[in-house]
Structure formats: structure tokens, C-alpha cells
Amino acid sequence: MGSERELAFIAVHRESYPRVYRFVRRRVESAEVAEELAADVFRVVWQKWDDRPRTDSAWLFTVARNLIGNAYRSRDRLLALQEKLRSAAEPRSGTESEDLVVQDVMAALRENERDILQLAYWDELSMAEIAGVLGCSESAARVRLHRARAAFRKRMPAAAGSITQKMEA
């Protein structure tokens, strides 16, 4: 059984999580982002838990609002960087339009999918090196790369099939 602190935290989480999630979900673009941010709210609650923890809704929503703001600023910086890279990019393979399609598809992927594809194709790391960077086994890295390739193919327009064939080679 857990300590009193753990049991009290579990009770607060059980009682407050649905409201916090709904609050966050109304303000972000996806359920996945909302789940991450709602979980982060309770990570902050746990980190700041002391003898007299703050668990009132107003404080929980303030923490959520601050985390949402941080997420928006991070997203905006990422989009600005991607746009800057896109405008400065020189076509390296194929035509310029193919490069832009690849950039758009990469931007649409989840961060972990994009990272492993970049490690494999841009950085040309071996599977052992990728596993080392990601802190997982080689077999786990292979599975992650396989899933990232599948996500890339799913998002890739049918007209750009030659690019996905290059990835499979």
C-alpha cells in the first residue's frame, strides 16, 4: 500500500483529472496533447506536494493554463524554425516540390517519429547508434523506426510514391 502522501495524491488525481483534462482539451488541438498536458499538471502537483498541498481547482487550472501557454510557445517556435528552414533549404534530392512534400509530411509526424527518421536518414546512424541515442534496445529501435516509416508512408501523398520507395531501400 502507498504512503499517506501517495494515497492523498491518488484521490486528488482521481477527483480532479477529468475536469483538468476537459479544461485543457478545449484549448489545444488534439486529445493526445491534452492528455500530455493534463498529466503534466499532476506532475507539477506531485512535485510541489508538501505538508499543506494546494489541490483547489483554481490552482490546478492556473497550472494547466501556464503549461498550455508553454506548449503554444514551443509549437510556435518549432513552426517558425520549420518555416525558416524551409525557406532556406536547398533541394538535396529530387525536385524542390518533392523536398517540400517531405518537409510537410515530416512536420505532420509526431516528434518521436520525426526524430527517429532523422536519426536514420539525415544523420545516417546505425541501428545500434539509434538505440543508444534513444536509450532503448536495438529491437525496440527497429520497431520504432518501422512504425515511423509506416506513419510517414500513411501521410505521404500517393503522387510522391517514389520518395517512400527510396526510404524502403
mmCIF file of C-alpha atoms in Angstrom:
data_model
loop_
_atom_site.group_PDB
_atom_site.id
_atom_site.type_symbol
_atom_site.label_atom_id
_atom_site.label_comp_id
_atom_site.label_asym_id
_atom_site.label_seq_id
_atom_site.Cartn_x
_atom_site.Cartn_y
_atom_site.Cartn_z
ATOM 1 C CA MET A 1 0.000 0.000 0.000
ATOM 2 C CA GLY A 2 1.192 3.541 -0.623
ATOM 3 C CA SER A 3 2.097 6.213 1.849
ATOM 4 C CA GLU A 4 -0.448 8.758 3.058
ATOM 5 C CA ARG A 5 1.029 11.261 0.611
ATOM 6 C CA GLU A 6 0.589 8.850 -2.312
ATOM 7 C CA LEU A 7 -2.951 7.930 -1.314
ATOM 8 C CA ALA A 8 -3.923 11.597 -0.953
ATOM 9 C CA PHE A 9 -2.403 12.386 -4.349
ATOM 10 C CA ILE A 10 -4.245 9.472 -5.970
ATOM 11 C CA ALA A 11 -7.511 10.753 -4.519
ATOM 12 C CA VAL A 12 -6.878 14.281 -5.844
ATOM 13 C CA HIS A 13 -5.915 12.887 -9.237
ATOM 14 C CA ARG A 14 -8.986 10.663 -9.430
ATOM 15 C CA GLU A 15 -11.300 13.524 -8.439
ATOM 16 C CA SER A 16 -9.727 16.336 -10.488
ATOM 17 C CA TYR A 17 -8.248 14.746 -13.614
ATOM 18 C CA PRO A 18 -11.479 14.709 -15.693
ATOM 19 C CA ARG A 19 -12.085 18.424 -15.086
ATOM 20 C CA VAL A 20 -8.460 19.343 -15.766
ATOM 21 C CA TYR A 21 -8.431 17.241 -18.948
ATOM 22 C CA ARG A 22 -11.636 18.894 -20.231
ATOM 23 C CA PHE A 23 -10.205 22.335 -19.433
ATOM 24 C CA VAL A 24 -7.028 21.562 -21.377
ATOM 25 C CA ARG A 25 -8.786 19.739 -24.222
ATOM 26 C CA ARG A 26 -10.928 22.765 -25.049
ATOM 27 C CA ARG A 27 -7.761 24.800 -25.514
ATOM 28 C CA VAL A 28 -5.456 22.544 -27.533
ATOM 29 C CA GLU A 29 -5.592 20.988 -30.983
ATOM 30 C CA SER A 30 -5.573 17.296 -30.134
ATOM 31 C CA ALA A 31 -6.598 14.796 -27.485
ATOM 32 C CA GLU A 32 -3.012 13.493 -27.397
ATOM 33 C CA VAL A 33 -1.633 16.932 -26.486
ATOM 34 C CA ALA A 34 -4.429 17.386 -23.932
ATOM 35 C CA GLU A 35 -3.551 14.072 -22.259
ATOM 36 C CA GLU A 36 0.129 15.020 -22.048
ATOM 37 C CA LEU A 37 -0.612 18.452 -20.619
ATOM 38 C CA ALA A 38 -3.174 17.151 -18.117
ATOM 39 C CA ALA A 39 -0.621 14.581 -16.957
ATOM 40 C CA ASP A 40 1.956 17.371 -16.642
ATOM 41 C CA VAL A 41 -0.428 19.302 -14.391
ATOM 42 C CA PHE A 42 -0.412 16.409 -11.958
ATOM 43 C CA ARG A 43 3.355 16.017 -12.292
ATOM 44 C CA VAL A 44 3.633 19.628 -11.087
ATOM 45 C CA VAL A 45 1.138 18.938 -8.284
ATOM 46 C CA TRP A 46 3.218 15.940 -7.169
ATOM 47 C CA GLN A 47 6.479 17.917 -7.319
ATOM 48 C CA LYS A 48 5.023 20.765 -5.254
ATOM 49 C CA TRP A 49 3.217 18.483 -2.801
ATOM 50 C CA ASP A 50 4.240 19.236 0.776
ATOM 51 C CA ASP A 51 2.592 19.195 4.195
ATOM 52 C CA ARG A 52 -0.214 21.505 3.013
ATOM 53 C CA PRO A 53 -0.678 20.720 -0.695
ATOM 54 C CA ARG A 54 -2.643 23.013 -2.977
ATOM 55 C CA THR A 55 -5.312 20.992 -4.727
ATOM 56 C CA ASP A 56 -8.029 23.571 -5.302
ATOM 57 C CA SER A 57 -9.438 23.794 -8.843
ATOM 58 C CA ALA A 58 -8.285 27.374 -9.358
ATOM 59 C CA TRP A 59 -4.664 26.408 -8.719
ATOM 60 C CA LEU A 60 -4.913 23.285 -10.900
ATOM 61 C CA PHE A 61 -6.381 25.341 -13.765
ATOM 62 C CA THR A 62 -3.695 28.008 -13.337
ATOM 63 C CA VAL A 63 -1.010 25.339 -13.634
ATOM 64 C CA ALA A 64 -2.819 23.932 -16.692
ATOM 65 C CA ARG A 65 -3.112 27.366 -18.281
ATOM 66 C CA ASN A 66 0.602 28.015 -17.776
ATOM 67 C CA LEU A 67 1.507 24.651 -19.294
ATOM 68 C CA ILE A 68 -0.802 25.311 -22.257
ATOM 69 C CA GLY A 69 0.923 28.656 -22.805
ATOM 70 C CA ASN A 70 4.325 26.956 -22.718
ATOM 71 C CA ALA A 71 3.113 24.354 -25.224
ATOM 72 C CA TYR A 72 1.816 27.046 -27.589
ATOM 73 C CA ARG A 73 5.086 28.979 -27.376
ATOM 74 C CA SER A 74 7.078 25.791 -28.061
ATOM 75 C CA ARG A 75 4.846 24.941 -31.007
ATOM 76 C CA ASP A 76 5.144 28.472 -32.407
ATOM 77 C CA ARG A 77 8.945 28.368 -32.127
ATOM 78 C CA LEU A 78 9.006 24.992 -33.874
ATOM 79 C CA LEU A 79 6.769 26.238 -36.696
ATOM 80 C CA ALA A 80 8.889 29.375 -37.107
ATOM 81 C CA LEU A 81 12.037 27.267 -37.249
ATOM 82 C CA GLN A 82 10.499 24.874 -39.777
ATOM 83 C CA GLU A 83 9.417 27.797 -41.943
ATOM 84 C CA LYS A 84 12.875 29.346 -41.702
ATOM 85 C CA LEU A 85 14.474 26.031 -42.653
ATOM 86 C CA ARG A 86 12.002 25.533 -45.486
ATOM 87 C CA SER A 87 12.722 28.969 -46.957
ATOM 88 C CA ALA A 88 16.477 28.453 -46.664
ATOM 89 C CA ALA A 89 16.533 24.815 -47.766
ATOM 90 C CA GLU A 90 18.161 23.818 -50.989
ATOM 91 C CA PRO A 91 16.783 20.744 -52.702
ATOM 92 C CA ARG A 92 19.082 17.838 -51.897
ATOM 93 C CA SER A 93 17.279 15.046 -53.631
ATOM 94 C CA GLY A 94 14.675 15.070 -56.329
ATOM 95 C CA THR A 95 12.833 18.215 -57.199
ATOM 96 C CA GLU A 96 12.123 21.142 -54.933
ATOM 97 C CA SER A 97 8.457 20.187 -54.780
ATOM 98 C CA GLU A 98 9.382 16.677 -53.556
ATOM 99 C CA ASP A 99 11.550 18.207 -50.834
ATOM 100 C CA LEU A 100 8.688 20.421 -49.698
ATOM 101 C CA VAL A 101 6.324 17.445 -49.633
ATOM 102 C CA VAL A 102 8.786 15.532 -47.441
ATOM 103 C CA GLN A 103 9.175 18.540 -45.131
ATOM 104 C CA ASP A 104 5.401 18.870 -44.832
ATOM 105 C CA VAL A 105 4.980 15.175 -44.048
ATOM 106 C CA MET A 106 7.824 15.280 -41.516
ATOM 107 C CA ALA A 107 6.212 18.297 -39.827
ATOM 108 C CA ALA A 108 2.926 16.371 -39.568
ATOM 109 C CA LEU A 109 4.549 13.429 -37.767
ATOM 110 C CA ARG A 110 4.740 13.138 -34.006
ATOM 111 C CA GLU A 111 8.018 14.337 -32.551
ATOM 112 C CA ASN A 112 9.295 10.839 -31.696
ATOM 113 C CA GLU A 113 8.533 9.588 -35.245
ATOM 114 C CA ARG A 114 10.267 12.583 -36.801
ATOM 115 C CA ASP A 115 13.288 12.151 -34.511
ATOM 116 C CA ILE A 116 13.918 8.507 -35.345
ATOM 117 C CA LEU A 117 13.532 9.107 -39.097
ATOM 118 C CA GLN A 118 16.014 11.980 -38.886
ATOM 119 C CA LEU A 119 18.455 9.821 -36.932
ATOM 120 C CA ALA A 120 18.179 7.064 -39.535
ATOM 121 C CA TYR A 121 18.145 9.099 -42.757
ATOM 122 C CA TRP A 122 19.549 12.564 -42.105
ATOM 123 C CA ASP A 123 22.168 11.587 -39.530
ATOM 124 C CA GLU A 124 22.746 8.136 -41.089
ATOM 125 C CA LEU A 125 23.136 6.412 -37.727
ATOM 126 C CA SER A 126 23.288 2.652 -37.408
ATOM 127 C CA MET A 127 20.541 0.831 -35.528
ATOM 128 C CA ALA A 128 22.912 0.406 -32.556
ATOM 129 C CA GLU A 129 23.646 4.137 -32.554
ATOM 130 C CA ILE A 130 19.937 4.999 -32.804
ATOM 131 C CA ALA A 131 19.222 2.681 -29.877
ATOM 132 C CA GLY A 132 21.957 4.417 -27.896
ATOM 133 C CA VAL A 133 20.567 7.876 -28.621
ATOM 134 C CA LEU A 134 17.025 6.799 -27.729
ATOM 135 C CA GLY A 135 18.109 4.817 -24.683
ATOM 136 C CA CYS A 136 16.441 1.601 -25.773
ATOM 137 C CA SER A 137 17.372 -1.807 -27.184
ATOM 138 C CA GLU A 138 18.164 -2.286 -30.854
ATOM 139 C CA SER A 139 14.997 -4.331 -31.327
ATOM 140 C CA ALA A 140 12.901 -1.548 -29.774
ATOM 141 C CA ALA A 141 14.630 0.965 -32.061
ATOM 142 C CA ARG A 142 13.824 -1.231 -35.080
ATOM 143 C CA VAL A 143 10.166 -1.373 -34.076
ATOM 144 C CA ARG A 144 10.052 2.407 -33.557
ATOM 145 C CA LEU A 145 11.685 3.004 -36.939
ATOM 146 C CA HIS A 146 9.262 0.605 -38.599
ATOM 147 C CA ARG A 147 6.305 2.444 -37.048
ATOM 148 C CA ALA A 148 7.720 5.838 -38.001
ATOM 149 C CA ARG A 149 8.182 4.672 -41.599
ATOM 150 C CA ALA A 150 4.585 3.431 -41.639
ATOM 151 C CA ALA A 151 3.341 6.777 -40.295
ATOM 152 C CA PHE A 152 5.403 8.586 -42.936
ATOM 153 C CA ARG A 153 4.005 6.403 -45.739
ATOM 154 C CA LYS A 154 0.459 6.910 -44.447
ATOM 155 C CA ARG A 155 0.816 10.697 -44.588
ATOM 156 C CA MET A 156 2.757 10.804 -47.847
ATOM 157 C CA PRO A 157 0.635 11.777 -50.839
ATOM 158 C CA ALA A 158 0.171 8.996 -53.366
ATOM 159 C CA ALA A 159 1.782 11.080 -56.122
ATOM 160 C CA ALA A 160 5.078 11.112 -54.246
ATOM 161 C CA GLY A 161 5.423 7.345 -54.071
ATOM 162 C CA SER A 162 8.994 7.420 -55.383
ATOM 163 C CA ILE A 163 10.137 9.083 -52.171
ATOM 164 C CA THR A 164 8.714 6.355 -49.947
ATOM 165 C CA GLN A 165 10.351 3.756 -52.189
ATOM 166 C CA LYS A 166 13.713 5.454 -51.512
ATOM 167 C CA MET A 167 13.066 5.164 -47.757
ATOM 168 C CA GLU A 168 12.386 1.455 -48.033
ATOM 169 C CA ALA A 169 15.564 0.784 -49.973
#
